[in-house]
PDB file of C-alpha atoms and ligand atoms in Angstrom:
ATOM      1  CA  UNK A 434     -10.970   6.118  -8.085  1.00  0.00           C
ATOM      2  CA  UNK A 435     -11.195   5.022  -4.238  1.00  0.00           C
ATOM      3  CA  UNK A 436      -9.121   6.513  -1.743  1.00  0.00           C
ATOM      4  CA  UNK A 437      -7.203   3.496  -0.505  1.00  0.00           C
ATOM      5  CA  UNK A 438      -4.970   5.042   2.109  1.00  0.00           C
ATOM      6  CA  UNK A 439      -3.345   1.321   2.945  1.00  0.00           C
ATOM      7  CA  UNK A 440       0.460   1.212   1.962  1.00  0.00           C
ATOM      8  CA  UNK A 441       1.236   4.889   1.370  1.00  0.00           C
ATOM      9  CA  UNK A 442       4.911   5.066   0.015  1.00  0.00           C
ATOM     10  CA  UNK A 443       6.242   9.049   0.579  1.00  0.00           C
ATOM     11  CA  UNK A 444       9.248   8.798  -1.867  1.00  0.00           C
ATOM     12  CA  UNK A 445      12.618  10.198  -0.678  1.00  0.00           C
ATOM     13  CA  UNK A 446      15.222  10.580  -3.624  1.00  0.00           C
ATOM     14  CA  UNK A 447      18.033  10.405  -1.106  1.00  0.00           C
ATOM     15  CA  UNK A 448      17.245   6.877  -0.052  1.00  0.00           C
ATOM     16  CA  UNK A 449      16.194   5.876  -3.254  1.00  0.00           C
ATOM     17  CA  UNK A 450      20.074   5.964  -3.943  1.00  0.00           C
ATOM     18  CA  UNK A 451      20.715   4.033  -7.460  1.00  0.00           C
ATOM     19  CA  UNK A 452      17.810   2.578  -7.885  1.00  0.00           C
ATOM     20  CA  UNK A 453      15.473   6.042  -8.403  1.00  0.00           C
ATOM     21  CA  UNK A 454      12.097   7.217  -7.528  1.00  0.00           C
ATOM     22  CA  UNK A 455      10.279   5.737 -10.335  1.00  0.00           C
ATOM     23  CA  UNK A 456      11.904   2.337  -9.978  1.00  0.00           C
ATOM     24  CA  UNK A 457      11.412   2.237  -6.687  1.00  0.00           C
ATOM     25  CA  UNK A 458       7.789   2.928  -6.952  1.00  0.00           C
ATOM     26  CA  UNK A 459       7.005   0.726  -9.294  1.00  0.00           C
ATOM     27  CA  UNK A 460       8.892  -2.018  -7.171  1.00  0.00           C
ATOM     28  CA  UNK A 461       6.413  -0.902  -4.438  1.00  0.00           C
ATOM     29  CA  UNK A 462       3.354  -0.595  -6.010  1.00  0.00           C
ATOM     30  CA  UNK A 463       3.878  -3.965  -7.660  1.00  0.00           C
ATOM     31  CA  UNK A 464       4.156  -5.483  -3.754  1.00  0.00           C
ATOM     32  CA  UNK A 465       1.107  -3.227  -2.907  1.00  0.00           C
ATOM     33  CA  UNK A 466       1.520   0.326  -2.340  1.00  0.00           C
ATOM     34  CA  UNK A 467      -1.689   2.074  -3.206  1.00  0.00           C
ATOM     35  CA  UNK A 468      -0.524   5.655  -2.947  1.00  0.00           C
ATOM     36  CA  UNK A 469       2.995   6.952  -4.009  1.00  0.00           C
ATOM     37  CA  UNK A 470       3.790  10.632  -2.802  1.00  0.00           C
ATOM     38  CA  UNK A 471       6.727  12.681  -4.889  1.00  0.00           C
ATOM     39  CA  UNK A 472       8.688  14.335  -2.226  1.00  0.00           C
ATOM     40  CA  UNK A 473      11.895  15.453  -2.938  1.00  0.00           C
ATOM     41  CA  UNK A 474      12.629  18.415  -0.353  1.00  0.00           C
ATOM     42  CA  UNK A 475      15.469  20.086  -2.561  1.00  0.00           C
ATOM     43  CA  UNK A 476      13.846  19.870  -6.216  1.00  0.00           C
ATOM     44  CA  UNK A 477      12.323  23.451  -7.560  1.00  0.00           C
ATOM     45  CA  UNK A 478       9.264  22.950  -9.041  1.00  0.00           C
ATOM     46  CA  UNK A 479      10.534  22.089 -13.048  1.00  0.00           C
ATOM     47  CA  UNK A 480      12.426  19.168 -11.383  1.00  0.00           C
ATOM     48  CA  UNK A 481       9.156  18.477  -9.987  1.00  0.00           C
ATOM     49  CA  UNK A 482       7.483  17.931 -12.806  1.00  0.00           C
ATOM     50  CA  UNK A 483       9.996  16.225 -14.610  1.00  0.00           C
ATOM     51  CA  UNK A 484       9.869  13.851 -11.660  1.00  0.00           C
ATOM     52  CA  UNK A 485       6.121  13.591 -11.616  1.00  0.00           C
ATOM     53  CA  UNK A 486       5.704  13.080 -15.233  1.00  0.00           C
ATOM     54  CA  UNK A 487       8.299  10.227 -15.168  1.00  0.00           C
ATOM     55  CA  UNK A 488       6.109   8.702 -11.977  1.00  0.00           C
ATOM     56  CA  UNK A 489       2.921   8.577 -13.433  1.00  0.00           C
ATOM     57  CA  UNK A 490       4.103   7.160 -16.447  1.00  0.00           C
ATOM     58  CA  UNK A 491       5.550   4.164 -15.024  1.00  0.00           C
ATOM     59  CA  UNK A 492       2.224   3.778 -12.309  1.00  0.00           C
ATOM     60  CA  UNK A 493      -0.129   4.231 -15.712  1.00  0.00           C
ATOM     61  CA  UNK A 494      -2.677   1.586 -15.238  1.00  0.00           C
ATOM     62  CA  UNK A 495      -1.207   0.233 -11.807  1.00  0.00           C
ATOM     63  CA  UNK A 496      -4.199   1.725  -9.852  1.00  0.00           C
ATOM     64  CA  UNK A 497      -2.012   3.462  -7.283  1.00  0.00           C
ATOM     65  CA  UNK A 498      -2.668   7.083  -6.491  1.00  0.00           C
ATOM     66  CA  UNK A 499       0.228   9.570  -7.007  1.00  0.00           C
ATOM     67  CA  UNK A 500       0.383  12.337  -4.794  1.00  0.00           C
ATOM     68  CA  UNK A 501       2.882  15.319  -4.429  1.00  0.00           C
ATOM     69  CA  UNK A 502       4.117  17.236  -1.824  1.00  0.00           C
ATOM     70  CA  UNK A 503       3.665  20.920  -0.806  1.00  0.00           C
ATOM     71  CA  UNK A 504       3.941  22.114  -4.646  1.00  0.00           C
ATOM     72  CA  UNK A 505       0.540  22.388  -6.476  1.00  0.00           C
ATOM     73  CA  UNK A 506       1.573  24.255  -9.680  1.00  0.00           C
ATOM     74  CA  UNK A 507       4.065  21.114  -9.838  1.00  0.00           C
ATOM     75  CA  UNK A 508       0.982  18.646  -8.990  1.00  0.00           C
ATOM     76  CA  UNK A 509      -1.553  20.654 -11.834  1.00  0.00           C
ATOM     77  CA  UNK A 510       1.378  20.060 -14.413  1.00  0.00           C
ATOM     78  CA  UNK A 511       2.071  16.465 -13.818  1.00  0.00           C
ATOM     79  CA  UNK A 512      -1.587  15.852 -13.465  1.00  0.00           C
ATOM     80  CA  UNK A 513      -1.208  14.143 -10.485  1.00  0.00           C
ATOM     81  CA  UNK A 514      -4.244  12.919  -8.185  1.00  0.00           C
ATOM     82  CA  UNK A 515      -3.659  15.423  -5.585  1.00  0.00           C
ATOM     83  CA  UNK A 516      -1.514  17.057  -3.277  1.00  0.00           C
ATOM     84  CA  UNK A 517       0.123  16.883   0.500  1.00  0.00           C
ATOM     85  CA  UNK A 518       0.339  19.752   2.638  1.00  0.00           C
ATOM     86  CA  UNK A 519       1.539  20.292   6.201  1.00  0.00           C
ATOM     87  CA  UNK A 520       0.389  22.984   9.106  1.00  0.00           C
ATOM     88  CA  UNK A 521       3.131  25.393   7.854  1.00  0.00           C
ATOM     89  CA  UNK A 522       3.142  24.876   4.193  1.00  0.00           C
ATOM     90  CA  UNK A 523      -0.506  26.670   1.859  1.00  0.00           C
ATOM     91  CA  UNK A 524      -3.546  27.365   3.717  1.00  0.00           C
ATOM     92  CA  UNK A 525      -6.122  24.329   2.763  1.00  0.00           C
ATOM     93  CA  UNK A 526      -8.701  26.835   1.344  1.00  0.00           C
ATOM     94  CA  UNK A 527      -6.125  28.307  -1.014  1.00  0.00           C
ATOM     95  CA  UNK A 528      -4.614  24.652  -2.084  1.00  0.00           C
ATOM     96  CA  UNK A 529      -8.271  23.626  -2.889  1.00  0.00           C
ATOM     97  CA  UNK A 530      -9.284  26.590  -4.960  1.00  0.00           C
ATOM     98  CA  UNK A 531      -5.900  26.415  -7.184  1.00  0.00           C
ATOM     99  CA  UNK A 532      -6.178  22.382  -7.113  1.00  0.00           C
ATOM    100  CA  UNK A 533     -10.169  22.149  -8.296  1.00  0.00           C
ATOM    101  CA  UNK A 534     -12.396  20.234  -6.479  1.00  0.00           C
ATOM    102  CA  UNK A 535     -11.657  17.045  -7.768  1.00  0.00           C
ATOM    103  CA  UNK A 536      -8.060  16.207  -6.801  1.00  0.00           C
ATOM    104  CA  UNK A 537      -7.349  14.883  -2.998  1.00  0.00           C
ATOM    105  CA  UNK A 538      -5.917  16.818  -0.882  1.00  0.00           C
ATOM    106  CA  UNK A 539      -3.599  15.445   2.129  1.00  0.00           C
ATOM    107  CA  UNK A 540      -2.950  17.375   5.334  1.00  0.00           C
ATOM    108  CA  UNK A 541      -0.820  16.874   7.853  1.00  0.00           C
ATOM    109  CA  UNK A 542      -2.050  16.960  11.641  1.00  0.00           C
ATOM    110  CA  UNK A 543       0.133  16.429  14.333  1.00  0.00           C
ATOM    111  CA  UNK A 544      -2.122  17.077  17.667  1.00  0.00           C
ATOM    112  CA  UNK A 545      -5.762  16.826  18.280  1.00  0.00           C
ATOM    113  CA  UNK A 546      -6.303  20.711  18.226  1.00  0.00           C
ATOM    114  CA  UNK A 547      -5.047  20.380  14.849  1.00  0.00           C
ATOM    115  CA  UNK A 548      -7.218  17.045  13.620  1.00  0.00           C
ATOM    116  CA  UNK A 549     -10.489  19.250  14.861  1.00  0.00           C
ATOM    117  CA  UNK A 550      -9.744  21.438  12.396  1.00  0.00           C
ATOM    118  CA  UNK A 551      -9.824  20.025   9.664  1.00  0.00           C
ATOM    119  CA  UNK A 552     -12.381  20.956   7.326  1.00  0.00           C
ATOM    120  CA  UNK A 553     -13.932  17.842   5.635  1.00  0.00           C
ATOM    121  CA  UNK A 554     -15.252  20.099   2.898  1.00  0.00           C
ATOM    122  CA  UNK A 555     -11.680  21.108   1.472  1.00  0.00           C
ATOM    123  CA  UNK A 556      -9.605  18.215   2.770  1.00  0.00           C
ATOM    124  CA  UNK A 557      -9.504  14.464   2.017  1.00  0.00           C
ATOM    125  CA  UNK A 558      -7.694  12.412   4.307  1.00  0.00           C
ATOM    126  CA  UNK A 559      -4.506  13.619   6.843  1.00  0.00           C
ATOM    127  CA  UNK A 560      -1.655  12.407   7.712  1.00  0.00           C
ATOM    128  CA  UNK A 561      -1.071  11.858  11.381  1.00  0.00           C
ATOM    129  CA  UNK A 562       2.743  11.475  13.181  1.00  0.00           C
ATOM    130  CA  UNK A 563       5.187  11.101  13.596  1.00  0.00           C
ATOM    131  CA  UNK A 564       4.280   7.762  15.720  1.00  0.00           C
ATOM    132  CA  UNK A 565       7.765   7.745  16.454  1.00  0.00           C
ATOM    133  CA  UNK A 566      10.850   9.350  15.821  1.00  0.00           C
ATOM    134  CA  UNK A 567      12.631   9.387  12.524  1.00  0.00           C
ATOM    135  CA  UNK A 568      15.583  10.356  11.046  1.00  0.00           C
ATOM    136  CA  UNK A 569      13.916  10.549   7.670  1.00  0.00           C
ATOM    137  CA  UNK A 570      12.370  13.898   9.016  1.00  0.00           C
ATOM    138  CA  UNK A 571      14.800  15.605  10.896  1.00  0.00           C
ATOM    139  CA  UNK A 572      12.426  18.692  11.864  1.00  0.00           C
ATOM    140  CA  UNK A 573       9.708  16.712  12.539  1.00  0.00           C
ATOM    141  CA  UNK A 574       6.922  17.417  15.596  1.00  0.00           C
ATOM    142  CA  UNK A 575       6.930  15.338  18.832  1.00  0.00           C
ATOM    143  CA  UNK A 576       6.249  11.537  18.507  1.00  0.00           C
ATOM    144  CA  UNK A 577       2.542  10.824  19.397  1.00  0.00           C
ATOM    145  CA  UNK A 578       2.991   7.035  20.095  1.00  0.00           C
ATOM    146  CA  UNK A 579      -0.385   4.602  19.139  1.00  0.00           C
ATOM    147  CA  UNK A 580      -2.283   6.017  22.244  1.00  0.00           C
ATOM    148  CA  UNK A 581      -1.504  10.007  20.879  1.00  0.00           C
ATOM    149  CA  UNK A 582      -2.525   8.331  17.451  1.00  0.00           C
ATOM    150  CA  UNK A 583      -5.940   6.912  18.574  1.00  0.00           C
ATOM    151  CA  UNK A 584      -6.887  10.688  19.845  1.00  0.00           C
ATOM    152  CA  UNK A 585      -5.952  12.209  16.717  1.00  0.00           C
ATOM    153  CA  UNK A 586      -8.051   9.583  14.755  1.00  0.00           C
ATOM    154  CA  UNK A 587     -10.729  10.103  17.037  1.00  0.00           C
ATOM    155  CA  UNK A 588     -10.893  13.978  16.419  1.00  0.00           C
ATOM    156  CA  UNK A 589     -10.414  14.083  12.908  1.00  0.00           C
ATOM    157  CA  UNK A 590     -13.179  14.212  10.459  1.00  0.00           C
ATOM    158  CA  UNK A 591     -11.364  12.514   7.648  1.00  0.00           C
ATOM    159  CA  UNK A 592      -9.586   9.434   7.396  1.00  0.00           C
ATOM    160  CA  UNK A 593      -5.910   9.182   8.639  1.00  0.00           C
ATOM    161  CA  UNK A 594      -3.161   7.744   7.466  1.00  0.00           C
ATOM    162  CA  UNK A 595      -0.342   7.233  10.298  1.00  0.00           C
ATOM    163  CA  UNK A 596       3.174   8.018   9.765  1.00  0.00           C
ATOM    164  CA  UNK A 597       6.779   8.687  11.225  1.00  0.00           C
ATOM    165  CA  UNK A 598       9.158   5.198  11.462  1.00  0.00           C
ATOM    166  CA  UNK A 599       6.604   2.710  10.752  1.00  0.00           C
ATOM    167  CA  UNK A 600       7.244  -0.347   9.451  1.00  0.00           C
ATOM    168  CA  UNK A 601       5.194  -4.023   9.260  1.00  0.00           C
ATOM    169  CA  UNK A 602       5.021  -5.115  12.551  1.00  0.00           C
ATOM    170  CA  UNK A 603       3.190  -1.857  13.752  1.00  0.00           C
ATOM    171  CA  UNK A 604       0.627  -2.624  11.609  1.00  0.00           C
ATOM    172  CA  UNK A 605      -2.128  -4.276  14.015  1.00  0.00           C
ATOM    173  CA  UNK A 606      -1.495  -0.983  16.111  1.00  0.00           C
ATOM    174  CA  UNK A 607      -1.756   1.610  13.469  1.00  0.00           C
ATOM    175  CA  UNK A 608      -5.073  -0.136  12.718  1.00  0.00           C
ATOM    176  CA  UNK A 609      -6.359  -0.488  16.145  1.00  0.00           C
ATOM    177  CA  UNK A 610      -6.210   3.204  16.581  1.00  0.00           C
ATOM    178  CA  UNK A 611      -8.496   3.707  13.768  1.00  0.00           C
ATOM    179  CA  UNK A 612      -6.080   4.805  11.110  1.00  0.00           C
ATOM    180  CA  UNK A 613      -6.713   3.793   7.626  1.00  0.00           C
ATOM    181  CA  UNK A 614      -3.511   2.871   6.257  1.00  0.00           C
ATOM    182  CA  UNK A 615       0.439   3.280   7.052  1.00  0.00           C
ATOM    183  CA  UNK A 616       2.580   6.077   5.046  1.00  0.00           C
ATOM    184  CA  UNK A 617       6.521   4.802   5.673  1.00  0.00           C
ATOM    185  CA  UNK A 618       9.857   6.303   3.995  1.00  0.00           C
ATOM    186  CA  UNK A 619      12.816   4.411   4.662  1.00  0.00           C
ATOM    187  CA  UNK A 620      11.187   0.902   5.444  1.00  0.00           C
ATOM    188  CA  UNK A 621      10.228   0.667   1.497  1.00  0.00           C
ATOM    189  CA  UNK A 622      12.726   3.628  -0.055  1.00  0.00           C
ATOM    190  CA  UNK A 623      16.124   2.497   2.025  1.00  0.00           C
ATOM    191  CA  UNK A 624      15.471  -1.271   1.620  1.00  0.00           C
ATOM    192  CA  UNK A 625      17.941  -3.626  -0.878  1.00  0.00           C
ATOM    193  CA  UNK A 626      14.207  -5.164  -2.456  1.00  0.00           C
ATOM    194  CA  UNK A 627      11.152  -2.398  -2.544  1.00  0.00           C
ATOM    195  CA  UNK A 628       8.762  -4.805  -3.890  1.00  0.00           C
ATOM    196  CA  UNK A 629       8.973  -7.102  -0.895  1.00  0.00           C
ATOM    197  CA  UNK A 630       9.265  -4.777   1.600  1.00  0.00           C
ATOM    198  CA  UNK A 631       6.195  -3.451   0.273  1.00  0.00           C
ATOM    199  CA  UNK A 632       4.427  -6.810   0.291  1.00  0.00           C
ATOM    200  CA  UNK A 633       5.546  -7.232   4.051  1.00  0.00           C
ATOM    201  CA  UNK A 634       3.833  -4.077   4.465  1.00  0.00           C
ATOM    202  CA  UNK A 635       0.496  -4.643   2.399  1.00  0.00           C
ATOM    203  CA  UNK A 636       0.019  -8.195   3.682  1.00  0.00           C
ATOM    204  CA  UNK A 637       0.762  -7.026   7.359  1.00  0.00           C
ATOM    205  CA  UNK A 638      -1.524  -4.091   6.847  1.00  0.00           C
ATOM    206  CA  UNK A 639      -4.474  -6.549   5.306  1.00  0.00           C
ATOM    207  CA  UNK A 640      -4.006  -9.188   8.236  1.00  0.00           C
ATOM    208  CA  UNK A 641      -4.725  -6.420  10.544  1.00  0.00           C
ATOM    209  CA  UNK A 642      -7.861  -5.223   8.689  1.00  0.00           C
ATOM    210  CA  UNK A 643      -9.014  -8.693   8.294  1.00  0.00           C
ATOM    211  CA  UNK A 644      -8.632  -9.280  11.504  1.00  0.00           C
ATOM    212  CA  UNK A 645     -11.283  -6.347  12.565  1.00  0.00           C
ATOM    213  CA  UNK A 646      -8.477  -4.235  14.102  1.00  0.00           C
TER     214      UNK A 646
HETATM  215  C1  LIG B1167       1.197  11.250   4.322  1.00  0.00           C
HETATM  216  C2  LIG B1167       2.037  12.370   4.841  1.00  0.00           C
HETATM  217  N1  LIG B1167       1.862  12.761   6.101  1.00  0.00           N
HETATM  218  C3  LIG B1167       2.627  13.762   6.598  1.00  0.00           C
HETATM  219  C4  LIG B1167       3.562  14.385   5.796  1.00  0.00           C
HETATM  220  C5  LIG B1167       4.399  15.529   6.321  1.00  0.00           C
HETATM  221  O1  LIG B1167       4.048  16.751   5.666  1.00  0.00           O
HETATM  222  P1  LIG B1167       4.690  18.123   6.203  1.00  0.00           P
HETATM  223  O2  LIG B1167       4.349  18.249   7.637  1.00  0.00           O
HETATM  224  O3  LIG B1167       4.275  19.210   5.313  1.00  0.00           O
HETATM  225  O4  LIG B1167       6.253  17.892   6.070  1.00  0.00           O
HETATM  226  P2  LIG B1167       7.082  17.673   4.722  1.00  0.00           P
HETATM  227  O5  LIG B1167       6.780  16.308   4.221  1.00  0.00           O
HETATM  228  O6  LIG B1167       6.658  18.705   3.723  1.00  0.00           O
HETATM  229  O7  LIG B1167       8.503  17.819   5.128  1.00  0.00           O
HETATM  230  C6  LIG B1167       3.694  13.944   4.485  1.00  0.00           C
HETATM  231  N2  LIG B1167       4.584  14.490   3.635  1.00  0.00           N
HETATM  232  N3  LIG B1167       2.929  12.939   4.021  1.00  0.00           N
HETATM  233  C1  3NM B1168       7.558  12.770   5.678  1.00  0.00           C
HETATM  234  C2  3NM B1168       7.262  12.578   7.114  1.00  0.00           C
HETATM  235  N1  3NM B1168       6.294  13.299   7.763  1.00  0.00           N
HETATM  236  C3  3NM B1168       6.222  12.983   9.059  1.00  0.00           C
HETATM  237  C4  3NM B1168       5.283  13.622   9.992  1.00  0.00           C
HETATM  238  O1  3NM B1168       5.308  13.292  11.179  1.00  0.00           O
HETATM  239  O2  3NM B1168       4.542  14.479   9.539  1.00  0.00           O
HETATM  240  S1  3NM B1168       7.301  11.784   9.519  1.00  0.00           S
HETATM  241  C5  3NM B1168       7.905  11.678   7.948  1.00  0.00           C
HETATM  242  C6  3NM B1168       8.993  10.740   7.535  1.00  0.00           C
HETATM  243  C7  3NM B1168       8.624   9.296   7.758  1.00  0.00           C
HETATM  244  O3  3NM B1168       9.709   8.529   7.365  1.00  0.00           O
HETATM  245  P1  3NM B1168       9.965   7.070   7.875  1.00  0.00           P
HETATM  246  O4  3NM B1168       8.837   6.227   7.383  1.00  0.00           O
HETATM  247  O5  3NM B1168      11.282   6.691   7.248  1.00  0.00           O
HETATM  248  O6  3NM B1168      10.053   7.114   9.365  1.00  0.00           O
HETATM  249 MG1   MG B1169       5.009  19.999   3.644  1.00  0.00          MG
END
């Protein structure tokens, strides 16, 4: 399967509310998310799994990617594609040897010292923010803004995906700094209809690639 980094949709069971993870992912994936990420900050890693298994159930056949955060045992039982990991969480080289070499592996990178070291040979594609400040992530680094962005795109070896209070209209930016797709929260997860917020998002995010941002 193709990496398509495009609409990445990080799930966030608080703001999912009612509705669920796995409803709300299939909402977005059916307006065009191509890459769902199980986060769920609070869950050990059985209620991981149980999660995960119930995800890629419902994306079967959808063509989306499904991704989890910072847990690999939890990502090896669900069988997910691959995993996310941040500067503090698993050293790359260790998540790669437990994860094989086929599933993806995510990384964050929050500053260009960080994007140069990325090694291409262990890590698939990284996550780059926040862009801006977000509530979704109280601890998160400094904002990097487009221009901070661009630099980190610029030094990384592997594509980026931008993230950190994102949402459609930012999408001819993101892609003029060379990212490859947009990762959002709350602007799919907290809205009243997933599935359009998502296509607001894909079809903003193909515009802007169509238009040779
Ligand atoms: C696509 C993507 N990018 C960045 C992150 C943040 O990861 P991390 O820095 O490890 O923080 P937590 O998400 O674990 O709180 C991400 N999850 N996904
Ligand atoms: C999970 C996450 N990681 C970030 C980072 O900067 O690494 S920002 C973030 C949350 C993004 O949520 P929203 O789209 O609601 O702003
Ligand atoms: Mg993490």
């Amino acid at each position: 399967m193709t990496l398509d980094l495009g609409l990445y949709l990080v799930l966030d069971p608080g703001l999912c509310r009612d509705r669920g993870m796995v409803e709300t992912a299939r909402l977005a994936v059916a307006g065009g998310a191509t890459i769902v990420q199980l986060r769920d900050k609070d869950a050990d890693t059985a209620r991981l799994i149980e999660a995960g298994r119930a995800l890629r159930t419902a994306l079967a056949g959808s063509g989306a990617m499904l991704i989890v955060n910072d847990d690999v045992e939890a990502a090896l039982a669900i069988g997910a594609d691959g995993v996310h990991v941040g500067q503090d969480d698993m050293d790359p080289g260790e998540v790669r040897r437990r994860l094989g070499p086929r599933a993806l592996l995510g990384l964050s990178v929050e500053t260009v010292d960080a994007a140069q070291r990325v090694d291409p040979v262990l890590v698939d594609y990284a996550g780059a923010g926040p862009v801006f400040a977000t509530a979704t992530k109280p601890d998160h680094k400094p904002p990097v803004g487009f221009a901070g962005l661009a630099e980190i795109v610029r030094a990384c070896p592997v594509p980026v995906v931008a993230i950190g209070g994102l949402a459609a209209g930012h999408a001819d930016a993101v892609r003029a700094s060379g990212a490859m797709g947009m990762a959002v929260v709350s602007a799919i997860c907290g809205q009243a209809d997933p599935r359009a917020a998502a296509r607001a998002m894909a079809q903003a995010w193909q515009a802007a690639v169509a238009a040779g941002g």
